[in-house]
Amino acid sequence: MATTTPSRSIPTSTYLLIAPNTVETARIARDHVASVLAPLTGDDPVDTARLLVSELVTNVFRHTSDPLVTIRTTLDGERVRIAVSDHSPSQPTLPSAPGPLHAGKGTEDGRGLLLVAALASDWGLVPHPRAEGIGKTVWCELPLGVPC
């Protein structure tokens, strides 16, 4: 007689943070994502997730004048997806290569998405019609490595 093991579905959980688009929001978003992930995984994914959400939220602060930023942290047992949305119609671009690592204002810009692309297992951009009230969502994913 053959037996089958019932598949266990992994519930998806999404945590939402809507915050003012201020310089402090990057820190608040880092702490929020860390508080969601810390009970589930070790330090490495938490530290990487903190860095990635910081980069995405900082991009909204530096490149838009929106009053609010929305951060969604979604867990499905295998990975975490961090999605940062704003109302700006401008689309971020990934530089072809990082500039030289010399001090100066010009070298501080443009590395955020390169960092996201290098550290995330996947990432992308979803433009939204203005009618939906959101200009775009930039998201990234990391594996959790959590046994379920």
Tab-separated table of N, CA, C and O in Angstrom, residues 4 34 50 61 69 89-90 93 109 128-129:
chain	number	residue	atom	x	y	z
A	4	THR	N	0.904	8.551	1.050
A	4	THR	CA	1.352	9.867	0.617
A	4	THR	C	1.483	10.750	1.839
A	4	THR	O	0.752	10.615	2.817
A	34	ALA	N	13.558	44.009	10.551
A	34	ALA	CA	14.304	43.154	11.483
A	34	ALA	C	13.372	42.526	12.514
A	34	ALA	O	13.521	41.348	12.857
A	50	ARG	N	17.868	44.308	6.293
A	50	ARG	CA	17.946	45.675	6.835
A	50	ARG	C	18.661	46.602	5.851
A	50	ARG	O	18.214	47.723	5.615
A	61	PHE	N	13.264	58.696	-0.450
A	61	PHE	CA	13.522	59.977	0.210
A	61	PHE	C	14.351	60.908	-0.676
A	61	PHE	O	14.047	62.087	-0.808
A	69	VAL	N	5.748	56.800	2.246
A	69	VAL	CA	6.374	55.628	1.626
A	69	VAL	C	5.723	54.398	2.261
A	69	VAL	O	5.400	54.399	3.446
A	89	PRO	N	6.097	59.108	-10.456
A	89	PRO	CA	6.106	58.427	-11.750
A	89	PRO	C	7.522	58.138	-12.266
A	89	PRO	O	7.696	57.362	-13.196
A	90	SER	N	8.539	58.750	-11.667
A	90	SER	CA	9.908	58.514	-12.143
A	90	SER	C	10.327	57.082	-11.839
A	90	SER	O	10.004	56.530	-10.794
A	93	THR	N	16.778	53.739	-12.347
A	93	THR	CA	17.573	53.009	-13.334
A	93	THR	C	18.787	52.406	-12.648
A	93	THR	O	19.349	52.989	-11.717
A	109	ASP	N	26.185	58.591	-5.082
A	109	ASP	CA	24.904	58.333	-5.716
A	109	ASP	C	24.995	57.153	-6.673
A	109	ASP	O	26.044	56.862	-7.240
A	128	HIS	N	3.041	51.404	-11.628
A	128	HIS	CA	1.598	51.393	-11.418
A	128	HIS	C	0.987	52.602	-12.096
A	128	HIS	O	1.561	53.698	-12.042
A	129	PRO	N	-0.188	52.429	-12.686
A	129	PRO	CA	-0.873	53.593	-13.262
A	129	PRO	C	-1.204	54.610	-12.183
A	129	PRO	O	-1.478	54.247	-11.044
